[in-house]
Amino acid sequence: MRRRQMLPHCLYREISLLTSLHKVHLYTPATRTQKKHQRSNMNRVLNKSTLRSLTGLIQRFQSTLVVAEHNNDKLTPITLNAITAAGKLGGDVSCLVAGTNCAKVVEEISKVQGVKKILVAQHDSYKGALPEELTPLILETQKQFNFTHICAGASAFGKNLLPRVAAKLDVAPVSDIIEIKSPDTFVRTIYAGNALSTVKCNEAVKVFTVRGTAFEAAPVGEGNAASEEVASTPPTGVSEWLEQNLTKSDRPELTSAKVVVSGGRGLKSGDNFKLLYDLADKLNAAVGASRAAVDAGFVPNDMQVGQTGKIVAPELYIAVGISGAIQHLAGMKDSKTIVAINKDPEAPIFQVADYGLVADLFKAVPEMTEALSK
Amino acid sequence: MPGRVLVGVKRVIDYAVKIRVKPDNSGVVTDGVKHSMNPFCEIAVEEAVKLKEKKLIKEVVAVSCGPQQSQETIRTALAMGADRGIHVEVSGKDYENLGPLQVSKILAALAKKEEAQLIILGKQAIDDDCNQTGQMTAALLDWPQGTFASEVSLEENQIKVVREIDGGLETIRINTPAVLTADLRLNTPRYATLPNIMKAKKKKIANVKPADLGVDLTSRLEVLRVDEPPQREAGMKVETVEDLVGKLKDAGKV
């Protein structure tokens, strides 16, 4: 049985597949009685060297393309989480950088640990990262390199692009995965995070997006990936990027912040959000919001945390004047520590809060800011 | 200028329901649970009806794929102002396996058959949370996509779409025919009034089988199991802000 433990569980299926191809008799997970019969076979066949060569074979079989998200200047952090997820599949990880100006981002990725190769496609038609232009490029790249997996972070960029790629490959994609059980088995949440679904993907190419908060960021600094130009595809010209209106802020980015302070309907106005900004500044926190606060116009939509907004999992999440609807909890309930400040003791948010304070936020929040200044 | 718009509507467990996972871990309990139209689909219907009211399009066709009960969802869309419905009947085992890939193939086939110039969908269904169908439909038709739309303006043969992206908003211009997916802030869906609900009963719902459209429903995605998410341990109530800050400091959180 010791040898069996040496084999990562995720590789069983691939090995059994391989051995059936190579007409080799090999141990695969089986019922207890079958195991007994097979044990003698196993010891004979599965010695160390064959195991090593098989694992090598499998690793050559798995190859993952991570579609890098960037703004032509900087890599978007979620790509690093996607690279970690890709690394868990066991094969080579390549990164595709497509854009109007790729040099800086390529240099950044070349230092990321776990990336073997960087594919670079630079062309003016990739302006705005439109899926109509990027999809043909990814399909061409796929034709050339035959990846077994294609993934990206489950951000607005990844969600927009990857299903389009999957449909063109005639495969069903898997969205927003939180765990990789094996190269073909993934866990994702459904029903606003109220159930975990384990799915087995029997497609020839697995296309998936990765929940950034569920995987560590790949370390930067020790990588030495080689880069290679890939031919850009002719522009399709059916869509055009016009402009962007980004919310400017000096605070940390919401999805990767260690501390998040969020406000809801209880803040009553956009002006009152200043209370939260002051508190956030003391904690070096990002500021989030519930849908109610966004719909009421207190803050812009990109601050929304929840099922249809951003998913965050900071060390500390402070929910202020947020009742804690199912849809909001979906976006923050994996936070390490949750604090709720709400004047309604019956608010559902208290059911998930580690520390709950039943108080008027207009009194409690300034007090807290004050207490933290000491 | 688009003449005909297809709007996809999905029947899902009502957004306010606290779902339960089946004891055998095969899925979630749906029997006897309140269902309604997926909230993002309501927004899609509203947008299509508004475009018609502005006389920018001629006809709104509501489409739903699923069992018999999906007709109620189509009826709701008709009561909101859609002109007619198409029910693509999928039941039993096929319905369990029905995912975005299959639905997008159905929608793409219908778009060709009905000669639609625009498809409006919600950005995601609140049950499977996939956020895929619109993008996949656009791909199969080779149409451009305007996803997570918070503002849509029809121009001559083009559509200007303001999209909700991670850092804020972006504006794109796409050619028609096209696929749009609605984000929450695109509009506020109207309530169907009683007279409109009565009128909707007279509107036609055509029944179509996936096979009639030449769509194969085979799925290569297999749900192995569905589990409850890990439960959080019960927390504590603190009495004062000082107490709260003290606790957080002790825990090394601030």
XYZ file of N, CA and C in Angstrom, chain B residues 93-188:
288
model
N -34.320 13.381 -17.415
C -32.862 13.290 -17.362
C -32.207 14.439 -18.151
N -32.796 14.736 -19.320
C -32.239 15.804 -20.149
C -32.239 17.139 -19.415
N -33.295 17.367 -18.623
C -33.392 18.632 -17.906
C -32.322 18.711 -16.823
N -32.078 17.577 -16.158
C -31.027 17.559 -15.134
C -29.661 17.913 -15.732
N -29.446 17.464 -16.967
C -28.146 17.713 -17.617
C -28.105 19.002 -18.409
N -29.225 19.736 -18.412
C -29.300 20.925 -19.247
C -28.407 22.028 -18.678
N -27.386 22.379 -19.395
C -26.477 23.429 -18.952
C -26.372 24.528 -19.993
N -25.529 25.524 -19.716
C -25.370 26.644 -20.636
C -25.002 26.242 -22.073
N -24.181 25.186 -22.221
C -23.798 24.780 -23.584
C -25.021 24.351 -24.388
N -25.882 23.537 -23.749
C -27.078 23.057 -24.445
C -28.046 24.212 -24.716
N -28.239 25.056 -23.697
C -29.181 26.175 -23.857
C -28.686 27.134 -24.938
N -27.384 27.371 -24.981
C -26.878 28.306 -25.995
C -27.036 27.710 -27.391
N -26.912 26.396 -27.508
C -27.142 25.782 -28.829
C -28.603 25.947 -29.257
N -29.498 25.781 -28.266
C -30.928 25.958 -28.557
C -31.211 27.402 -28.968
N -30.667 28.344 -28.198
C -30.912 29.763 -28.491
C -30.337 30.156 -29.849
N -29.144 29.639 -30.147
C -28.528 29.967 -31.435
C -29.381 29.421 -32.579
N -29.876 28.200 -32.415
C -30.715 27.609 -33.465
C -32.013 28.398 -33.624
N -32.602 28.808 -32.491
C -33.844 29.589 -32.550
C -33.617 30.951 -33.185
N -32.480 31.554 -32.862
C -32.180 32.879 -33.411
C -32.132 32.824 -34.929
N -31.565 31.732 -35.456
C -31.503 31.582 -36.915
C -32.899 31.325 -37.479
N -33.625 30.425 -36.821
C -34.942 30.038 -37.301
C -35.904 31.233 -37.290
N -35.812 32.021 -36.229
C -36.729 33.150 -36.073
C -36.186 34.421 -36.728
N -35.012 34.337 -37.273
C -34.347 35.496 -37.887
C -34.290 36.680 -36.926
N -33.868 36.398 -35.718
C -33.734 37.451 -34.711
C -32.458 38.247 -34.964
N -32.486 39.504 -34.586
C -31.288 40.323 -34.752
C -30.627 40.679 -33.421
N -31.333 40.324 -32.353
C -30.798 40.651 -31.038
C -31.279 39.593 -30.052
N -30.368 39.198 -29.162
C -30.753 38.292 -28.082
C -30.397 38.987 -26.779
N -31.347 39.067 -25.864
C -31.050 39.650 -24.560
C -31.261 38.573 -23.502
N -30.240 38.384 -22.691
C -30.310 37.410 -21.606
C -29.893 38.084 -20.308
N -30.134 37.394 -19.188
C -29.584 37.866 -17.923
C -28.108 37.518 -17.883
N -27.345 38.184 -17.015
C -25.911 37.882 -17.012
C -25.615 36.538 -16.346
N -26.481 36.102 -15.432
C -26.300 34.782 -14.854
C -27.602 34.308 -14.224
N -27.743 33.001 -14.093
C -28.887 32.446 -13.375
C -28.458 32.287 -11.927
N -29.376 32.580 -11.007
C -28.985 32.565 -9.596
C -28.973 31.161 -9.004
N -29.280 30.140 -9.823
C -29.166 28.777 -9.299
C -27.796 28.159 -9.628
N -27.457 28.069 -10.930
C -26.156 27.475 -11.266
C -25.025 28.502 -11.211
N -25.376 29.792 -11.164
C -24.383 30.876 -11.084
C -23.291 30.772 -12.150
N -23.647 30.274 -13.335
C -22.625 30.019 -14.354
C -22.092 31.272 -15.041
N -23.010 32.152 -15.447
C -22.591 33.331 -16.204
C -21.883 32.911 -17.495
N -22.559 32.096 -18.303
C -21.940 31.573 -19.526
C -22.842 31.662 -20.761
N -24.159 31.507 -20.567
C -25.043 31.266 -21.708
C -24.977 32.355 -22.783
N -24.986 33.614 -22.364
C -24.950 34.713 -23.333
C -23.690 34.678 -24.178
N -22.558 34.533 -23.499
C -21.275 34.513 -24.192
C -21.217 33.342 -25.171
N -21.746 32.190 -24.736
C -21.673 30.997 -25.584
C -22.606 31.117 -26.780
N -23.779 31.716 -26.553
C -24.715 31.919 -27.661
C -24.094 32.836 -28.707
N -23.467 33.906 -28.235
C -22.805 34.839 -29.156
C -21.728 34.113 -29.958
N -20.975 33.263 -29.288
C -19.902 32.536 -29.965
C -20.462 31.622 -31.056
N -21.527 30.888 -30.708
C -22.075 29.928 -31.674
C -22.630 30.633 -32.909
N -23.125 31.857 -32.701
C -23.681 32.610 -33.825
C -22.624 33.482 -34.493
N -21.454 33.558 -33.872
C -20.402 34.471 -34.325
C -20.857 35.927 -34.275
N -21.687 36.235 -33.296
C -22.131 37.600 -33.089
C -21.287 38.235 -31.988
N -21.169 39.549 -31.983
C -20.495 40.193 -30.848
C -21.360 40.144 -29.594
N -20.724 40.355 -28.455
C -21.439 40.254 -27.178
C -21.257 41.533 -26.363
N -22.335 41.931 -25.717
C -22.278 43.062 -24.793
C -22.727 42.532 -23.446
N -21.768 42.035 -22.660
C -22.129 41.377 -21.406
C -22.149 42.371 -20.243
N -22.843 42.007 -19.180
C -22.944 42.775 -17.933
C -23.338 44.222 -18.247
N -24.348 44.361 -19.099
C -24.730 45.687 -19.587
C -25.483 46.468 -18.520
N -25.088 47.720 -18.324
C -25.849 48.562 -17.413
C -26.500 49.716 -18.161
N -26.190 49.822 -19.451
C -26.813 50.846 -20.279
C -26.698 50.393 -21.727
N -27.810 50.468 -22.444
C -27.807 50.008 -23.831
C -28.434 51.082 -24.694
N -27.736 51.517 -25.754
C -28.407 52.411 -26.689
C -28.243 51.913 -28.112
N -29.379 51.761 -28.774
C -29.380 51.280 -30.150
C -29.053 52.418 -31.099
N -28.078 52.158 -31.953
C -27.755 53.112 -33.003
C -28.015 52.394 -34.315
N -27.804 53.088 -35.413
C -27.979 52.465 -36.718
C -27.064 51.237 -36.841
N -27.635 50.052 -36.894
C -26.864 48.806 -37.069
C -25.787 48.557 -36.015
N -25.793 49.358 -34.981
C -24.817 49.151 -33.912
C -25.465 49.390 -32.558
N -24.823 48.901 -31.531
C -25.333 49.124 -30.174
C -24.199 49.628 -29.311
N -24.479 50.682 -28.580
C -23.505 51.181 -27.622
C -23.870 50.569 -26.267
N -22.919 49.917 -25.659
C -23.190 49.219 -24.407
C -22.233 49.717 -23.325
N -22.790 50.137 -22.201
C -21.959 50.437 -21.041
C -21.944 49.186 -20.189
N -20.746 48.692 -19.909
C -20.606 47.416 -19.197
C -20.065 47.624 -17.785
N -20.548 46.805 -16.866
C -20.010 46.833 -15.505
C -18.775 45.938 -15.461
N -17.629 46.540 -15.226
C -16.400 45.754 -15.118
C -15.816 45.935 -13.714
N -14.728 45.225 -13.426
C -14.242 45.193 -12.047
C -13.874 46.565 -11.484
N -13.239 47.399 -12.312
C -12.780 48.680 -11.785
C -13.774 49.808 -11.950
N -14.890 49.558 -12.595
C -15.860 50.618 -12.845
C -16.742 50.276 -14.028
N -16.717 51.159 -15.049
C -17.562 50.943 -16.222
C -16.719 51.065 -17.483
N -17.132 50.371 -18.541
C -16.513 50.606 -19.834
C -17.581 50.664 -20.905
N -17.287 51.384 -21.961
C -18.249 51.529 -23.044
C -17.687 50.875 -24.299
N -18.507 50.053 -24.929
C -18.104 49.448 -26.192
C -19.193 49.693 -27.227
N -18.833 49.538 -28.487
C -19.836 49.616 -29.543
C -19.760 48.316 -30.328
N -20.893 47.638 -30.447
C -20.887 46.358 -31.149
C -21.860 46.388 -32.317
N -21.541 45.615 -33.339
C -22.421 45.520 -34.507
C -23.650 44.678 -34.174
N -24.741 44.910 -34.860
C -25.857 43.971 -34.795
C -25.734 43.049 -35.999
N -26.239 41.828 -35.905
C -26.891 41.205 -34.759
C -25.918 40.973 -33.605
N -26.483 40.948 -32.381
C -25.625 40.829 -31.213
C -26.356 40.150 -30.063
N -25.571 39.779 -29.066
C -26.129 39.221 -27.831
C -25.796 40.176 -26.684
N -26.807 40.500 -25.884
C -26.582 41.345 -24.710
C -26.900 40.530 -23.457
N -26.132 40.729 -22.386
C -26.561 40.161 -21.104
C -26.702 41.285 -20.092
N -27.784 41.206 -19.323
C -28.190 42.312 -18.459
C -27.566 42.198 -17.073
N -27.008 43.300 -16.612
C -26.591 43.369 -15.221
C -27.721 43.992 -14.405
N -27.572 43.959 -13.082
C -28.642 44.417 -12.195
C -29.094 45.836 -12.467
N -28.144 46.680 -12.846
C -28.455 48.099 -12.911
C -28.915 48.578 -14.280
N -29.224 47.625 -15.168
C -29.698 48.019 -16.497
C -31.048 48.725 -16.400
N -31.921 48.244 -15.547
C -33.249 48.856 -15.380
C -33.924 48.263 -14.144
N -35.117 48.779 -13.851
C -35.937 48.179 -12.792
C -37.138 47.530 -13.458
